[in-house]
XYZ file of C-alpha atoms in Angstrom:
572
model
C 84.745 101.637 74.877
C 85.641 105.381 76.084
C 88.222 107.144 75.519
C 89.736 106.569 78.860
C 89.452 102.587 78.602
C 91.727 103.211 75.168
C 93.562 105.266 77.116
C 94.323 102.648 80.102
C 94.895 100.226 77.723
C 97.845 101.976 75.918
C 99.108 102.227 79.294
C 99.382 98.825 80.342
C 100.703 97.863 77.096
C 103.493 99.908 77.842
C 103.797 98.703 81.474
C 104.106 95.051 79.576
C 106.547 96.136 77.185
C 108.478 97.775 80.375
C 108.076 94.187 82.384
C 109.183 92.490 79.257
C 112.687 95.003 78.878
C 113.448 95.041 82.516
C 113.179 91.438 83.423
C 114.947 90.556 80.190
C 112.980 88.193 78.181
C 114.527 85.999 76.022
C 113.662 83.661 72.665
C 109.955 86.647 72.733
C 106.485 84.900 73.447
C 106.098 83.094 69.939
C 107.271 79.895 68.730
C 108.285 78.723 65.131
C 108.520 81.501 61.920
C 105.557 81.475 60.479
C 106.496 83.618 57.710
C 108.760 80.419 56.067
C 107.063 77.240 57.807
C 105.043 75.214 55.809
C 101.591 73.687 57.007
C 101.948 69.505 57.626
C 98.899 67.761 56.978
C 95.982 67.620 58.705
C 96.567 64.359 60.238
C 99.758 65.438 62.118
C 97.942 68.652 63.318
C 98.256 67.480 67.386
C 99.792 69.510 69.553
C 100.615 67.945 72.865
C 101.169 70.209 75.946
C 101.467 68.334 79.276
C 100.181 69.792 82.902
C 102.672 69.284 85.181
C 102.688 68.504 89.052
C 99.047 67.065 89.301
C 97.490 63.962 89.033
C 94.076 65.527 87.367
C 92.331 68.682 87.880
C 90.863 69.765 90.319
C 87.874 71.016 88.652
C 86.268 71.305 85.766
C 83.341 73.581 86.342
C 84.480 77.187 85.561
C 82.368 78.563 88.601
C 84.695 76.428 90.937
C 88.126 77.214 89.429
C 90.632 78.933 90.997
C 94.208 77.242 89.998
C 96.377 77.620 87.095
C 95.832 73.460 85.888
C 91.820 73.681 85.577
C 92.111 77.128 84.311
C 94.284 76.344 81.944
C 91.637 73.416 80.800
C 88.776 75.271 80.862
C 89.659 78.200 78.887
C 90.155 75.448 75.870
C 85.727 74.797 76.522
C 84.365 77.696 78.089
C 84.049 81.584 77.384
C 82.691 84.399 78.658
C 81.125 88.126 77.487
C 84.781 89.246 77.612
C 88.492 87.709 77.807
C 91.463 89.071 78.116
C 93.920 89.206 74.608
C 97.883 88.869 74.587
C 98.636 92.202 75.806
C 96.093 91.642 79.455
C 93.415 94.138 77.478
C 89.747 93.375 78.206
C 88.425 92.228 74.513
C 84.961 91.225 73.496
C 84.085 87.776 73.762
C 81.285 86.099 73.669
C 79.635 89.689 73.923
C 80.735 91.983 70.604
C 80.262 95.170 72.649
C 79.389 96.800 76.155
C 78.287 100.319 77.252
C 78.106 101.074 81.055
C 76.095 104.326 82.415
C 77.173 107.538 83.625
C 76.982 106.994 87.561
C 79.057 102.938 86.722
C 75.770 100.832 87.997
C 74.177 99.718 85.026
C 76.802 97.788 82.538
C 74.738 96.628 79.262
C 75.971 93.909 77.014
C 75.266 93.094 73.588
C 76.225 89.897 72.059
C 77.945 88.365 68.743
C 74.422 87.120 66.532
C 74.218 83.183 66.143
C 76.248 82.217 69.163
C 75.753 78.484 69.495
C 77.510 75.767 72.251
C 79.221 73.110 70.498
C 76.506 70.722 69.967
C 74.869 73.384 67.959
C 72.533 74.705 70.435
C 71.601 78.549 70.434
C 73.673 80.384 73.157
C 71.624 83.664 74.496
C 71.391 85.921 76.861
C 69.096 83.655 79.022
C 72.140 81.247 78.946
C 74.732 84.299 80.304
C 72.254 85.173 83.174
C 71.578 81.576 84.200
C 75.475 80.899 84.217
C 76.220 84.262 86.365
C 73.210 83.403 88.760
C 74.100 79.474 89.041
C 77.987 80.548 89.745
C 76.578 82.383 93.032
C 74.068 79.552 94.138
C 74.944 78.401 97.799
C 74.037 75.099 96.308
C 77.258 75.090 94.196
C 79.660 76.373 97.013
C 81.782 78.025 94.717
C 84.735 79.323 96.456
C 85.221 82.395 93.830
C 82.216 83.679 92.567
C 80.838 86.007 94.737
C 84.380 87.179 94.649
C 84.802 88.120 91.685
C 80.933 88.754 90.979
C 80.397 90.362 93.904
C 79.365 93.820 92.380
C 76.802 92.744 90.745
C 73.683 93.921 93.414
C 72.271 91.251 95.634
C 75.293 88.798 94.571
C 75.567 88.377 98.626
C 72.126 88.021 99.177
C 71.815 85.396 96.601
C 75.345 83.608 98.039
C 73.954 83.844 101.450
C 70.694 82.235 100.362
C 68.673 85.436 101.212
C 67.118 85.044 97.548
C 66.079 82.392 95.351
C 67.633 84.109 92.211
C 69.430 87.423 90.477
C 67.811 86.541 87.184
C 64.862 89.504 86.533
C 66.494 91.552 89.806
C 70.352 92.485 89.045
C 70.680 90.215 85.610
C 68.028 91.035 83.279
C 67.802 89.873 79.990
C 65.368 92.336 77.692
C 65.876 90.619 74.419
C 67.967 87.326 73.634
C 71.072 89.260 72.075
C 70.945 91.450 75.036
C 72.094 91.234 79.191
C 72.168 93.811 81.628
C 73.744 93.884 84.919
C 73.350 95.566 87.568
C 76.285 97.050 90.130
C 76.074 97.493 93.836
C 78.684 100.059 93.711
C 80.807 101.194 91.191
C 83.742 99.510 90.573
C 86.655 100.033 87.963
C 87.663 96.403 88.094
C 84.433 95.062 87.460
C 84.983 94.943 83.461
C 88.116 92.618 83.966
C 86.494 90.499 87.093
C 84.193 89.003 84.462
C 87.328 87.634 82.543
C 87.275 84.744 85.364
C 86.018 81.526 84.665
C 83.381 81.638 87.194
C 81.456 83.954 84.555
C 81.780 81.743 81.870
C 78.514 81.187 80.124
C 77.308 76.981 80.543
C 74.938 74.903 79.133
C 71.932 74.451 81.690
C 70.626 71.268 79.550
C 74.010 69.298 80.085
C 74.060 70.277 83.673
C 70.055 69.431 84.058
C 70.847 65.913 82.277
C 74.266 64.810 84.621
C 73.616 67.251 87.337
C 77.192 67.132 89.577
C 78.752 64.607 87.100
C 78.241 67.428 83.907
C 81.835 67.885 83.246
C 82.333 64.258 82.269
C 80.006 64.539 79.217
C 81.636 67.679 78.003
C 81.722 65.310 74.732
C 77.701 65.955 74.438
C 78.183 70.049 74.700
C 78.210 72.258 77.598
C 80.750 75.225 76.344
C 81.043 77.476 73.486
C 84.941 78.010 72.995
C 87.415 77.125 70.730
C 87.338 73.403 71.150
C 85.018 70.624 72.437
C 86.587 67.302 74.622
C 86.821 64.630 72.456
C 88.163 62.278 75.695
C 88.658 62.643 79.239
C 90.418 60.275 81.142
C 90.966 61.147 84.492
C 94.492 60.793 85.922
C 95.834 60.519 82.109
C 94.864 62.926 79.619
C 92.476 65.557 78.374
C 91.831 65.505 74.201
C 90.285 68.260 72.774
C 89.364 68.240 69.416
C 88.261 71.986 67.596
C 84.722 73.294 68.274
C 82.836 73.523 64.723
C 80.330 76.158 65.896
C 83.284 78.194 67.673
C 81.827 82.123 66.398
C 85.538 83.332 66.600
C 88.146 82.093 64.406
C 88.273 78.419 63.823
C 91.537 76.242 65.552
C 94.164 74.801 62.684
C 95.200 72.243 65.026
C 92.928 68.848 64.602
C 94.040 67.859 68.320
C 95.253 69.335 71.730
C 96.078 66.875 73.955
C 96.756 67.473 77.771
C 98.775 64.412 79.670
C 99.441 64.783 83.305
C 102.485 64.498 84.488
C 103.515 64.340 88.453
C 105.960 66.978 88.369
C 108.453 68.695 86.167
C 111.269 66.913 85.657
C 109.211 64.165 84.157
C 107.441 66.541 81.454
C 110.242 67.543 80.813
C 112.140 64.082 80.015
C 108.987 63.458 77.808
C 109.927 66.584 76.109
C 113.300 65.324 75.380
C 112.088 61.872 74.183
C 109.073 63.736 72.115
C 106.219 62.646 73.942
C 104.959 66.522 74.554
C 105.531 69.839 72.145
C 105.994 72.374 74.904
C 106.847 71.996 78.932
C 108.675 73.936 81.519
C 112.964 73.640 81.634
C 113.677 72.605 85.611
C 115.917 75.413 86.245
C 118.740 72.815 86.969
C 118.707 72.180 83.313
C 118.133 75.829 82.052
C 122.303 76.343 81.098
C 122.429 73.370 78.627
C 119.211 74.842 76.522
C 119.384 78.488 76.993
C 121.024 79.320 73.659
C 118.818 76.873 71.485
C 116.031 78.933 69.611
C 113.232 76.816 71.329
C 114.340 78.566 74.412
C 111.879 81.343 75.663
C 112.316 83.306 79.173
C 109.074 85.125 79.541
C 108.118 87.269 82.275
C 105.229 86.614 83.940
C 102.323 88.835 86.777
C 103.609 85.724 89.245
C 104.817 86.562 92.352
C 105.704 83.317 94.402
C 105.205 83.864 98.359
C 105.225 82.103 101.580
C 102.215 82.854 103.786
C 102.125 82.601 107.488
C 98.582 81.917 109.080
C 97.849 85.176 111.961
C 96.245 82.397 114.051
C 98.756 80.166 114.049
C 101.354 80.594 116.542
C 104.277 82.009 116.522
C 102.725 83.991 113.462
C 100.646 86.012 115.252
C 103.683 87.975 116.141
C 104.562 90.705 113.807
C 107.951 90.748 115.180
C 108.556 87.409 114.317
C 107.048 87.543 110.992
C 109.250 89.932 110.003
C 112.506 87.641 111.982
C 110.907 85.045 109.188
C 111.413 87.287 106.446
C 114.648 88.875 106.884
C 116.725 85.776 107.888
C 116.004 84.837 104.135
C 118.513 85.984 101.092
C 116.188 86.003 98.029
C 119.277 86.692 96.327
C 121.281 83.569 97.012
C 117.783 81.492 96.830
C 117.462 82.989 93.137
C 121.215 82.612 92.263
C 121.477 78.967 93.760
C 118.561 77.311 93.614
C 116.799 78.731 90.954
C 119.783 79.789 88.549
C 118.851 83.390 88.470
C 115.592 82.653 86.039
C 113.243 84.472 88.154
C 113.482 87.992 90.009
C 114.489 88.244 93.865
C 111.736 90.821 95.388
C 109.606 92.356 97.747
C 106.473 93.159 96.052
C 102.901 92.299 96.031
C 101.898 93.776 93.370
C 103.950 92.900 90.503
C 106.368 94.916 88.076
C 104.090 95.708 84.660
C 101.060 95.574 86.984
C 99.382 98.674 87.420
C 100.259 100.335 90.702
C 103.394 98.647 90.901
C 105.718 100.598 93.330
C 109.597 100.906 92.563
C 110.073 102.942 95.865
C 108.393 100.151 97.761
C 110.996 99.160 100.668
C 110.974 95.501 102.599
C 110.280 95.163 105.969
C 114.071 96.635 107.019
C 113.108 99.718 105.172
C 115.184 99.201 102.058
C 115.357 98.148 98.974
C 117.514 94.970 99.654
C 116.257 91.547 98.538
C 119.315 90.085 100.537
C 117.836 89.929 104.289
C 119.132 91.560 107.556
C 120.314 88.911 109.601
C 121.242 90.882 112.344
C 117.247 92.780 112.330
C 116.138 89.447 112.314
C 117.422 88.539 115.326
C 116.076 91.746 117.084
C 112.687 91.228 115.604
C 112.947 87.415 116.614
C 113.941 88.018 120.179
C 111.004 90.726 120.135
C 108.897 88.133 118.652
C 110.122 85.665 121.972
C 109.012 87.998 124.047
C 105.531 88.567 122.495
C 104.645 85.028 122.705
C 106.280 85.063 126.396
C 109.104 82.751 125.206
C 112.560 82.836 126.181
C 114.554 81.004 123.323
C 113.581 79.278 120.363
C 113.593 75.683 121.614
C 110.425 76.660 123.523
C 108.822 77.680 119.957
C 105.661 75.385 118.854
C 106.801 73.286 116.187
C 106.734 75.158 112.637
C 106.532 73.285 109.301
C 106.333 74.845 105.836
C 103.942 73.259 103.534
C 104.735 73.143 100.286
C 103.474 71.519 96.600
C 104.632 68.292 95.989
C 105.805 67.912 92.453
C 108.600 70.338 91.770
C 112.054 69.847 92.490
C 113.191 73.278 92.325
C 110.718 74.512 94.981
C 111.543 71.571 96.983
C 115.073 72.358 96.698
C 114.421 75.935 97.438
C 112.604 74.620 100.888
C 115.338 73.223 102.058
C 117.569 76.222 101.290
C 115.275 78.622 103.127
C 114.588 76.226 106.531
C 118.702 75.979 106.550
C 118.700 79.698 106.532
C 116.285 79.953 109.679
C 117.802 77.469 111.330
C 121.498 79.123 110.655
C 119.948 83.074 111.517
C 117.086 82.326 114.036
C 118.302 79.234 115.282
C 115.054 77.842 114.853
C 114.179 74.222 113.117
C 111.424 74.449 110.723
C 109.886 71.241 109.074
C 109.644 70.931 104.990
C 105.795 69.269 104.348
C 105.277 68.588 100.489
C 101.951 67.701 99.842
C 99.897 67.147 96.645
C 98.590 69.805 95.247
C 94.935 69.345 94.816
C 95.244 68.335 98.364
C 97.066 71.521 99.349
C 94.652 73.973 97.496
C 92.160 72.396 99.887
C 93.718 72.704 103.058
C 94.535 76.309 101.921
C 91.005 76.842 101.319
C 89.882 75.625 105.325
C 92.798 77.715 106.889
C 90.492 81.012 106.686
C 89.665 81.981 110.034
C 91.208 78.520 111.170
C 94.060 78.482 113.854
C 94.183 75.246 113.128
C 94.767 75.242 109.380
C 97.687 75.551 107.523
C 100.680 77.331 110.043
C 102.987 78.572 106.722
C 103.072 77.427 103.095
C 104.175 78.537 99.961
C 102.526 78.955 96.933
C 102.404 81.557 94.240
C 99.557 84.243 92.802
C 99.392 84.353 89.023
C 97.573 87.584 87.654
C 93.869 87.186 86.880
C 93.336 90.376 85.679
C 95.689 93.801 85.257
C 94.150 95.677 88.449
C 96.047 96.210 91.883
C 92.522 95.129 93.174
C 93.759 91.437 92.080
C 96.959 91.596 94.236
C 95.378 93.562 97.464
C 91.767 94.017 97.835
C 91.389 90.503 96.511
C 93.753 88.846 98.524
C 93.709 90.925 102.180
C 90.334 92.304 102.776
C 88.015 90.924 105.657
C 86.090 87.910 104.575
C 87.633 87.378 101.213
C 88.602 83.137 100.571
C 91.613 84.115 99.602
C 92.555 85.812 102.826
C 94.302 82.345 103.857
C 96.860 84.651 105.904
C 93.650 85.183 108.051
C 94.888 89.068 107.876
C 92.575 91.666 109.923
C 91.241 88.416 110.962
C 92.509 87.844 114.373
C 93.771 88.902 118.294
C 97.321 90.035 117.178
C 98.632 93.313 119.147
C 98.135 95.192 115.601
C 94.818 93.820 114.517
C 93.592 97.556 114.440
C 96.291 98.696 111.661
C 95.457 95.833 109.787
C 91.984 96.270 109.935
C 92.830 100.250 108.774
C 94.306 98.665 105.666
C 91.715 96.660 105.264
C 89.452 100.008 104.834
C 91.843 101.792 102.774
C 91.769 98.607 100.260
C 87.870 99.236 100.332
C 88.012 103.001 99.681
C 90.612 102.322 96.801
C 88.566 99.916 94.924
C 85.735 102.552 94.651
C 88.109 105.828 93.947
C 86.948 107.267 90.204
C 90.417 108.980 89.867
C 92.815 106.392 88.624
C 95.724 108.329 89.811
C 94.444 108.443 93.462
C 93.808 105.016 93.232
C 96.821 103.668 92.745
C 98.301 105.896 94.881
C 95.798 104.157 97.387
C 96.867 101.229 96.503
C 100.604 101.470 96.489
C 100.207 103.047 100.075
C 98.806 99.833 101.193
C 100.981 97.541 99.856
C 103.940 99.232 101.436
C 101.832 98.392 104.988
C 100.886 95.060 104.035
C 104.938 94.686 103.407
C 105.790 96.166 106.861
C 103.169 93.412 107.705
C 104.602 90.771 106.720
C 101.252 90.040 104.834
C 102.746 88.000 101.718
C 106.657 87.062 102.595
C 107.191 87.384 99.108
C 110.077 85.838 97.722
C 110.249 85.673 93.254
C 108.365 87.599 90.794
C 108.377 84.572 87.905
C 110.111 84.250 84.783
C 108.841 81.317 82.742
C 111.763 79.599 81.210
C 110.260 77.133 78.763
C 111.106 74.582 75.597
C 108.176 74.331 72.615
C 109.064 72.394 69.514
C 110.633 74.009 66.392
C 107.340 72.978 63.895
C 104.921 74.120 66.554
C 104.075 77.847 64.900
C 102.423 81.032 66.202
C 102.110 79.690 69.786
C 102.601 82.530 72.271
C 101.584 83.138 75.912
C 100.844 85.834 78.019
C 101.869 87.125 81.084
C 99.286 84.677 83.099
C 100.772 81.748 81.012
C 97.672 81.507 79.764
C 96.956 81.130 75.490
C 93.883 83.763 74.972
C 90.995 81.909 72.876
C 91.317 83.554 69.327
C 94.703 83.036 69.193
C 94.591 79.611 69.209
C 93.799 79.926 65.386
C 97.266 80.770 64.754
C 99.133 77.888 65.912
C 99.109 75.102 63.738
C 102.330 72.177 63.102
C 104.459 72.386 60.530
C 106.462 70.125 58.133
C 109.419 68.292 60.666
């Protein structure tokens, strides 16, 4: 790496360590004390960590992920040339080093020598390109990879179906150790876009053999991380057992199991009985445990949000998006509902995320998580008149949709439709819906007046660029512009649009000063926009067993794959 990389990434350690000061975590990111705990045998070596608030996942095929549940699975089986460590810093991975030229087109990878997938066949370079070019196959429909692969050059062609193949053309492989790929355009982010699953290197002979149905022989091979599925029982549990040709260092732990569990409450009465090692506390319950040294309060790159669809009426108003947003008290939802565990605000881009803004103001122009009540009501008679309305009992019906499977967020729901109802006078309908099923209908309300009208949901970090939080999420044509922003009729399409440019421009700036600046400028308009209503920036507050040592997670709530070596169960 440069100089400069180093450089960055001193800075964002710092920008952790100032996240991690600021929003006050408690019990630090590591369980047990591994300096005094003593090793239990190997047959009690299972460590039992539930995922809560689905019935399965919803994928296993790393070029399809794009939720916290599968990734959380598929980062036990599946690698790629680089991953992110415990501090958000790109590391080597499955490649052991990386150069990229002058003029940022041509990035060249070398990788680690006797790479093998778990059933002991040789992983090479021919295996990375066929992975990147099968993620972008129109074929597979994945709904992320030319997202976060689109640099590389004819990604779009290939996605469109313009091409039969990027392999020999943007993803050459000149020796077996070695891949090279080539850029469209430069782009800074590139480097940590390929530490999302959809780069992930996979094993073409599984896929050839099973074709759709691969992921349910993952017992025969198919990934090259830290551990191999021993069982997969849909609906029940995951069991993954260590990976003996893993090339980094080898898992203590003889068994992770993953049950699923329909929501949080119940994970975390297993916890309590001892039927998992780890879950998250239901803030309800966060009081009785705070003080108990398997508490930890970790803050997370999570920034929970409602999002109202631009086609959907009465949304494409940007007077009454902003009544929405200001009849709300963050404050009191935090303080009552969620017993102050995560952070009231107004940001997109996170605090300890690169480009974060403390001088960003809501859309009243301050600071203040606390609403306007009394700007709400000018905004939301505004917003009457722009739909030619003349009260709010002639408003469409409105319903919030919302993830089945958490009590807290259901309770929080309820607290924020009263708070309409008691500022705007308007009735809003609760929806909670499964959320498999809800990723879904998220994913068809894209350019879709007839999808989704408001939900809420929450962005976790994928990588530490503003790019992830604005670019990602806003620009024109991008899946995860659900918001359908730039995307529609509204009487301020244009300035939205003009973001939408300025997001382009930023992503391609070489200065990293201007950049952010670039970005922090658009965030404050995609705030006065009412882009994101964004309501928490998260604080995990969880419970992991005394004898469960050296487990720690990061800021996406994620365990990076090396570091699963260091956990292991001790003597209870």
């Amino acid at each position: 790496m440069s100089t400069q990389q180093r450089t960055s990434a001193a800075g964002f350690v710092a920008l952790l360590f100032l996240l991690t000061v600021l929003l006050g975590a408690c019990g630090g990111g590591s369980s047990g004390n591994t300096l005094s705990a003593r090793k239990a045998p190997l047959s009690q070596q299972i460590f039992v960590e539930p995922e809560r608030g689905v019935p399965d996942l919803k994928t296993f095929d790393p070029a399809k992920a794009f939720d916290v549940p599968s990734v959380t699975a598929i980062q036990m089986v599946f690698t790629g040339l680089v991953s992110l460590d415990k501090n958000m810093i790109v590391r080597p991975q499955l490649a052991s080093s990386w150069t990229v030229s002058p003029n940022g087109l041509t990035w060249t990878f070398h990788l680690k020598p006797n790479l093998k997938f778990s059933d002991g066949t040789p992983l090479t370079s021919m295996d990375v390109a066929y992975s990147l070019d099968r993620a972008l196959q129109p074929a597979l429909r994945s709904t992320t990879a030319l997202t976060y692969l689109g640099v590389i050059k004819d990604a779009d062609r290939l996605a469109q179906g313009k091409i039969r193949t990027i392999i020999g053309d943007s993803v050459l492989t000149p020796d077996p150790e070695t891949v090279v790929i080539l850029a469209r355009q430069k782009a800074t982010y590139f480097l940590n876009a390929l530490t999302y699953p959809c780069s992930y290197v996979v094993e073409k002979k599984l896929i050839d053999k099973y074709g759709d149905n691969w992921t349910d022989h993952l017992q025969e091979g198919g990934g090259a991380g830290p551990f191999t599925v021993k069982e997969y029982t849909h609906s029940k549990r995951i069991v993954f057992v260590p990976n003996s040709n893993y090339y980094g260092p080898k898992p203590q732990l003889q068994q992770v199991i993953f049950p699923f569990y329909q929501d949080t409450d119940t994970a975390y009465k297993a916890y309590q009985a001892g039927q998992v090692d780890i879950t998250i506390v239901p803030s309800q319950q966060v009081a009785r445990v705070r003080n108990r040294p398997e508490f930890h309060l970790i803050p997370q790159l999570w920034i929970r949000y409602y999002g109202m669809n631009y086609l959907a009426k009465p949304f494409d108003s940007i007077n009454m998006r902003r009544a929405f947003a200001l009849a709300l008290n963050k404050d009191e939802l935090v303080h009552a509902i969620w017993k102050d565990v995560p952070i009231p605000t107004n940001h997109i881009i996170p605090l300890g995320m690169p480009g974060y803004n403390p001088n960003l103001r809501g859309p009243d122009n301050t600071t203040s998580t606390r609403g306007n009540p009394q700007l709400a009501r000018q905004y939301f008679q505004k917003g009457l008149q722009d739909e030619g309305l003349s009260s709010a009992s002639q408003l469409p019906p409105i319903t919030i949709t919302y993830s089945a499977g958490d009590q807290d967020q259901a309770r929080e729901i309820t607290a924020a439709i009263q708070m309409w109802q008691n500022v705007l006078g308007v009735r809003v309908r609760g929806e909670a819906m499964e959320f498999n099923q809800m990723l879904a209908e998220l994913s068809n309300t894209a350019g879709n007046p007839q999808g989704l009208q408001m939900w809420a949901i929450g962005w976790v970090a994928d990588y530490p660029d503003p790019q992830d939080w604005t670019t990602l999420q806003f620009d024109a044509g991008s899946p995860y512009n659900q918001v359908n922003y730039g995307q529609n009729n509204s009487s301020d399409h244009l300035q939205q649009q003009a973001t939408q440019k300025l997001l382009e421009v930023a992503d391609t700036l070489p200065d990293s000063n201007a950049r952010l600046q670039a970005y922090q400028n658009a965030e404050q308009q995609l705030v006065n926009d009412v882009a994101w209503l964004p309501i928490t920036q998260v604080r995990s507050a969880y419970v992991v067993k005394p004898y469960v040592q050296g487990f720690t997670l990061d800021a996406q709530l994620q365990m990076p794959p090396d570091d699963w070596s260091q956990v292991y169960i001790s003597v209870h």
